[in-house]
Coordinates of C-alpha atoms and ligand atoms in Angstrom, one line a residue:
M247 CA 54.0 201.3 41.9
V248 CA 57.1 199.5 40.7
D249 CA 56.7 197.0 37.9
I250 CA 56.1 193.5 39.4
S251 CA 58.7 191.2 38.3
R252 CA 57.4 187.7 37.8
G253 CA 60.8 186.3 37.0
R254 CA 61.7 184.1 34.1
V255 CA 62.3 180.4 33.9
E256 CA 65.1 179.1 31.7
G257 CA 63.7 176.8 29.0
L258 CA 60.2 178.3 28.9
P259 CA 58.7 181.2 27.1
D260 CA 59.0 184.7 28.7
W261 CA 55.3 185.6 29.1
D262 CA 54.6 189.3 29.8
R263 CA 51.8 188.4 32.3
C264 CA 50.9 185.7 34.7
A265 CA 50.8 182.4 32.7
V266 CA 47.9 179.9 32.9
M267 CA 48.6 176.2 33.4
G268 CA 45.6 174.1 32.6
V269 CA 45.2 170.8 34.5
V270 CA 44.7 167.4 32.8
N271 CA 44.3 164.7 35.5
V272 CA 44.4 161.3 33.9
T273 CA 43.1 159.7 37.1
P274 CA 40.0 157.9 38.2
D275 CA 40.1 159.6 41.6
S276 CA 41.3 163.3 41.7
F277 CA 39.3 165.4 44.1
S278 CA 37.6 167.6 41.6
D279 CA 37.6 165.9 38.2
G280 CA 38.5 162.2 38.9
G281 CA 37.5 159.9 36.1
Q282 CA 36.5 162.7 33.7
W283 CA 39.6 162.5 31.5
F284 CA 40.8 159.0 32.4
D285 CA 40.8 157.8 28.8
T286 CA 43.9 158.8 26.7
D287 CA 41.9 160.3 23.8
L288 CA 39.6 162.2 26.1
A289 CA 42.6 163.5 28.1
V290 CA 44.3 164.7 24.9
K291 CA 41.2 166.4 23.6
H292 CA 40.7 168.1 27.0
G293 CA 44.3 169.4 26.9
I294 CA 43.8 170.8 23.4
D295 CA 40.5 172.4 24.5
L296 CA 42.3 174.0 27.5
V297 CA 44.8 175.6 25.1
A298 CA 41.9 176.9 22.9
Q299 CA 40.5 178.4 26.1
G300 CA 43.7 180.3 26.8
A301 CA 46.0 177.9 28.7
D302 CA 49.7 178.7 28.1
L303 CA 50.8 175.2 29.2
V304 CA 49.1 172.0 30.2
D305 CA 50.0 170.0 33.3
V306 CA 49.4 166.2 32.8
G307 CA 49.2 164.0 35.9
G308 CA 48.4 160.4 36.5
E309 CA 48.3 160.2 40.3
S310 CA 45.8 161.9 42.6
T311 CA 47.3 163.8 45.6
R312 CA 44.0 164.6 47.3
P313 CA 44.2 164.2 51.1
G314 CA 44.0 160.5 52.1
A315 CA 44.8 159.2 48.6
S316 CA 47.1 156.2 48.3
R317 CA 49.8 155.8 45.7
V318 CA 49.2 154.5 42.2
D319 CA 51.8 151.9 41.0
E320 CA 54.5 153.0 38.6
A321 CA 53.5 150.9 35.5
E322 CA 50.0 152.3 35.8
E323 CA 51.2 155.9 36.2
L324 CA 53.4 155.5 33.1
R325 CA 50.5 154.0 31.1
R326 CA 48.2 157.0 32.0
V327 CA 50.7 159.8 31.5
V328 CA 53.2 159.1 28.7
P329 CA 50.8 158.7 25.7
V330 CA 48.9 161.9 26.7
V331 CA 52.1 163.8 27.0
R332 CA 53.4 162.5 23.7
E333 CA 50.2 163.4 21.8
L334 CA 49.8 166.8 23.3
A335 CA 53.5 167.7 22.7
S336 CA 53.3 166.6 19.1
A337 CA 50.2 168.7 18.7
G338 CA 52.4 171.7 19.7
V339 CA 51.2 172.0 23.3
L340 CA 53.7 173.1 26.0
V341 CA 53.4 170.2 28.4
S342 CA 54.3 169.9 32.1
V343 CA 54.3 166.5 33.9
D344 CA 52.9 166.3 37.4
T345 CA 54.6 163.3 39.0
M346 CA 56.6 162.3 42.1
R347 CA 58.4 159.5 40.1
A348 CA 61.7 160.0 38.4
S349 CA 60.9 157.2 35.9
V350 CA 57.7 159.0 34.9
A351 CA 59.5 162.4 34.7
E352 CA 62.2 160.8 32.5
Q353 CA 59.8 159.2 30.1
A354 CA 57.5 162.2 30.0
V355 CA 60.4 164.4 29.0
A356 CA 61.5 161.9 26.4
A357 CA 57.9 162.2 25.1
G358 CA 58.1 166.0 24.9
A359 CA 57.3 167.4 28.4
R360 CA 59.2 170.6 29.1
L361 CA 58.6 171.1 32.8
V362 CA 58.6 168.6 35.7
N363 CA 56.1 169.5 38.4
D364 CA 56.8 167.3 41.4
V365 CA 54.6 168.1 44.4
S366 CA 57.2 166.5 46.7
A367 CA 60.1 168.7 45.3
G368 CA 62.2 165.5 44.9
A369 CA 61.5 164.2 48.4
A370 CA 59.4 161.2 47.3
D371 CA 61.9 159.7 44.9
P372 CA 65.6 159.8 45.6
R373 CA 66.4 159.7 41.8
M374 CA 64.1 162.7 40.9
I375 CA 66.5 165.6 41.2
A376 CA 69.4 163.9 39.3
T377 CA 66.9 162.9 36.6
V378 CA 65.7 166.5 36.2
A379 CA 69.2 167.8 36.3
D380 CA 70.3 165.4 33.5
A381 CA 67.2 166.2 31.4
E382 CA 68.0 170.0 31.8
V383 CA 64.3 170.9 32.1
P384 CA 62.6 173.3 34.5
F385 CA 61.4 171.9 37.9
V386 CA 58.7 173.0 40.3
V387 CA 59.7 173.0 44.0
M388 CA 56.5 172.8 45.9
H389 CA 56.1 173.0 49.7
W390 CA 55.4 169.4 50.8
R391 CA 55.6 167.7 54.2
G392 CA 54.8 164.1 53.2
Q393 CA 52.5 161.8 51.3
S394 CA 48.7 162.5 51.0
R395 CA 47.5 159.6 53.1
D396 CA 48.5 161.5 56.3
M397 CA 49.4 165.0 55.3
N398 CA 46.7 166.7 57.3
A399 CA 48.4 165.6 60.5
R400 CA 51.4 167.6 59.4
A401 CA 49.5 170.9 59.1
V402 CA 51.0 172.3 62.3
Y403 CA 52.7 175.7 62.2
R404 CA 53.6 178.5 64.6
D405 CA 54.2 180.9 61.7
V406 CA 53.0 179.3 58.4
V407 CA 54.5 181.9 56.1
G408 CA 57.9 181.9 57.8
E409 CA 58.1 178.1 58.0
V410 CA 56.9 177.5 54.4
V411 CA 59.4 180.0 53.0
A412 CA 62.2 178.4 55.0
E413 CA 61.3 174.9 53.9
L414 CA 61.0 176.1 50.3
R415 CA 64.4 177.7 50.6
E416 CA 65.8 174.3 51.7
G417 CA 64.0 172.6 48.7
L418 CA 65.6 175.1 46.3
E419 CA 69.0 174.5 47.9
R420 CA 68.6 170.7 47.6
A421 CA 67.6 171.1 43.9
V422 CA 70.6 173.3 43.1
A423 CA 73.0 171.0 45.1
G424 CA 71.6 168.1 43.1
G425 CA 72.6 169.8 39.8
I426 CA 69.4 171.6 38.6
A427 CA 70.3 175.1 37.4
E428 CA 68.7 177.7 39.7
E429 CA 67.4 179.5 36.6
R430 CA 65.2 176.5 35.9
L431 CA 63.5 176.5 39.3
V432 CA 59.9 177.6 40.1
V433 CA 58.5 177.7 43.7
D434 CA 55.0 176.9 44.8
P435 CA 53.6 177.3 48.3
G436 CA 51.6 174.0 48.0
L437 CA 48.2 175.2 48.9
G438 CA 46.2 172.5 50.6
F439 CA 49.2 170.2 51.1
A440 CA 49.6 169.8 54.9
K441 CA 47.7 173.0 55.3
H442 CA 44.3 174.0 56.7
A443 CA 42.2 176.8 55.2
E444 CA 43.7 179.5 57.4
H445 CA 47.2 178.5 56.3
D446 CA 46.3 178.7 52.6
L447 CA 44.8 182.1 53.1
D448 CA 47.8 183.4 55.1
L449 CA 50.1 182.2 52.3
L450 CA 48.1 183.9 49.6
A451 CA 48.0 187.1 51.7
H452 CA 51.8 187.0 51.9
L453 CA 52.8 185.9 48.4
D454 CA 55.5 188.6 48.5
A455 CA 57.3 186.6 51.1
V456 CA 57.3 183.6 48.7
R457 CA 58.4 185.8 45.9
G458 CA 61.2 187.0 48.1
L459 CA 62.9 183.6 47.5
G460 CA 63.9 185.1 44.2
R461 CA 62.3 182.4 41.9
P462 CA 59.0 182.6 39.9
V463 CA 56.0 181.6 41.9
L464 CA 53.3 179.1 40.8
V465 CA 50.0 179.3 42.6
A466 CA 47.7 176.3 42.5
A467 CA 44.5 177.2 44.4
S468 CA 42.0 175.7 41.9
R469 CA 38.9 174.2 43.5
K470 CA 40.7 173.5 46.7
R471 CA 39.2 172.9 50.1
F472 CA 40.0 176.4 51.5
L473 CA 37.9 177.9 48.8
G474 CA 35.0 175.7 49.8
R475 CA 35.4 176.9 53.4
V476 CA 35.5 180.6 52.3
L477 CA 32.4 180.1 50.1
A478 CA 30.5 178.3 52.9
D479 CA 31.0 181.5 54.9
G480 CA 30.5 179.8 58.3
R481 CA 27.6 177.6 57.2
D482 CA 27.8 173.8 57.2
A483 CA 27.0 173.4 53.5
V484 CA 30.4 173.6 51.7
P485 CA 30.0 174.0 47.9
P486 CA 31.5 171.0 46.0
A487 CA 34.8 171.3 44.1
R488 CA 33.1 171.9 40.8
E489 CA 31.3 174.9 42.2
R490 CA 34.5 176.7 43.1
D491 CA 35.6 177.9 39.7
A492 CA 34.5 181.5 40.1
A493 CA 36.4 181.6 43.5
T494 CA 39.4 180.1 41.7
A495 CA 39.3 182.9 39.1
A496 CA 39.2 185.4 42.0
V497 CA 42.4 183.9 43.4
T498 CA 43.9 184.1 39.9
A499 CA 43.2 187.8 39.6
L500 CA 44.7 188.4 43.1
A501 CA 47.7 186.2 42.6
A502 CA 48.4 187.7 39.1
G503 CA 48.2 191.2 40.7
D504 CA 50.6 190.1 43.4
G505 CA 53.2 188.9 40.9
A506 CA 52.6 185.2 40.6
W507 CA 54.4 183.8 37.6
A508 CA 51.7 181.2 36.8
V509 CA 48.4 179.8 38.2
R510 CA 47.5 176.1 37.8
V511 CA 43.7 175.7 37.2
H512 CA 41.1 173.2 36.1
E513 CA 38.7 175.7 34.4
V514 CA 40.9 177.8 32.1
R515 CA 38.7 180.4 30.5
A516 CA 37.9 182.5 33.5
S517 CA 41.5 182.5 34.8
A518 CA 42.8 183.4 31.3
D519 CA 40.5 186.4 31.4
A520 CA 41.5 187.2 34.9
V521 CA 45.2 187.3 34.2
R522 CA 44.5 189.6 31.2
V523 CA 42.5 192.0 33.3
A524 CA 45.1 192.0 36.1
H525 CA 47.8 192.7 33.4
A526 CA 45.8 195.6 31.9
V527 CA 45.1 197.1 35.3
G528 CA 48.7 196.7 36.3
G529 CA 49.7 198.5 33.1
A530 CA 47.3 201.4 33.7
R531 CA 48.6 201.7 37.3
R532 CA 52.2 201.8 36.1
A533 CA 51.3 204.4 33.5
G534 CA 50.1 206.6 36.4
Ligands
PMM632 N1 48.0 170.5 43.6 C1 47.6 169.4 43.1 C2 48.3 168.7 42.1 N2 49.4 169.2 41.6 N3 51.1 170.9 41.6 C3 51.6 172.0 42.1 N4 52.7 172.5 41.6 N5 50.9 172.7 43.1 C4 49.8 172.2 43.6 O1 49.2 172.9 44.6 C5 49.2 171.0 43.1 C6 49.9 170.4 42.1 C7 46.3 168.8 43.6 O2 45.2 169.2 42.8 P1 44.5 168.4 41.6 O3 44.0 167.1 42.2 O4 43.4 169.2 41.2 O5 45.5 168.2 40.5

């Protein structure tokens, strides 16, 4: 087997295996951990704990994007996110900021964030791409078809893999046309965003098509609905989000084996182990 190239992102370390991004949601209402880390000090402590558990970087967000969620206002998002970013960055943590607002991205970068993760890929805020271009930081282009309140209505595809790849290509082109260096871009299929379980599974089964875009791929399956559906195995009782961490680690092992650049997860330890096992098995396979 040929060595899987995960690609490299200008401005970030060159990990020799799939990286693990730990999630810190500073929100009262995220779907799996809303309210748990809503306090600044608790959020900072949680971020530091995630690094101790094996996170390579920590993604700080102040707005829930769960299906049906409504927007948080800008002042409140800034209040939630910026102090947590500042404290984690000054503690030496590699921080990414999960936001759809240019103002939040700008202030988070000023506070030490080194990656902007915008689930709308710049579509939600007309100033986002220029802001990231000026800041000269890496940017995640995720597949997105509109705000959370009605995104499930947009989960209509004839060929989910082909359409997601084509829409991601347009997102990459818009980012480059707006001045972000191609070498700083990451792509993400946006599991669960305007997608039903069968769409998420199809995308995971065809990660090679997403990798074919030529940029490093971030996979964010952690605790998502499609895992609940898989675990329910046809029964009505769907396990709640917090009971989906083992399933998340299984996706991590598969995605790492398929060349994902990074995974974004809530529970870090199991995924950190999974990427190391996937790396060791890949090495043994290449050695023949
Ligand atoms: N999913 C969520 C939030 N941020 N960022 C990226 N790049 N990709 C995702 O799929 C993604 C994301 C929603 O999950 P959360 O409420 O657990 O943070």
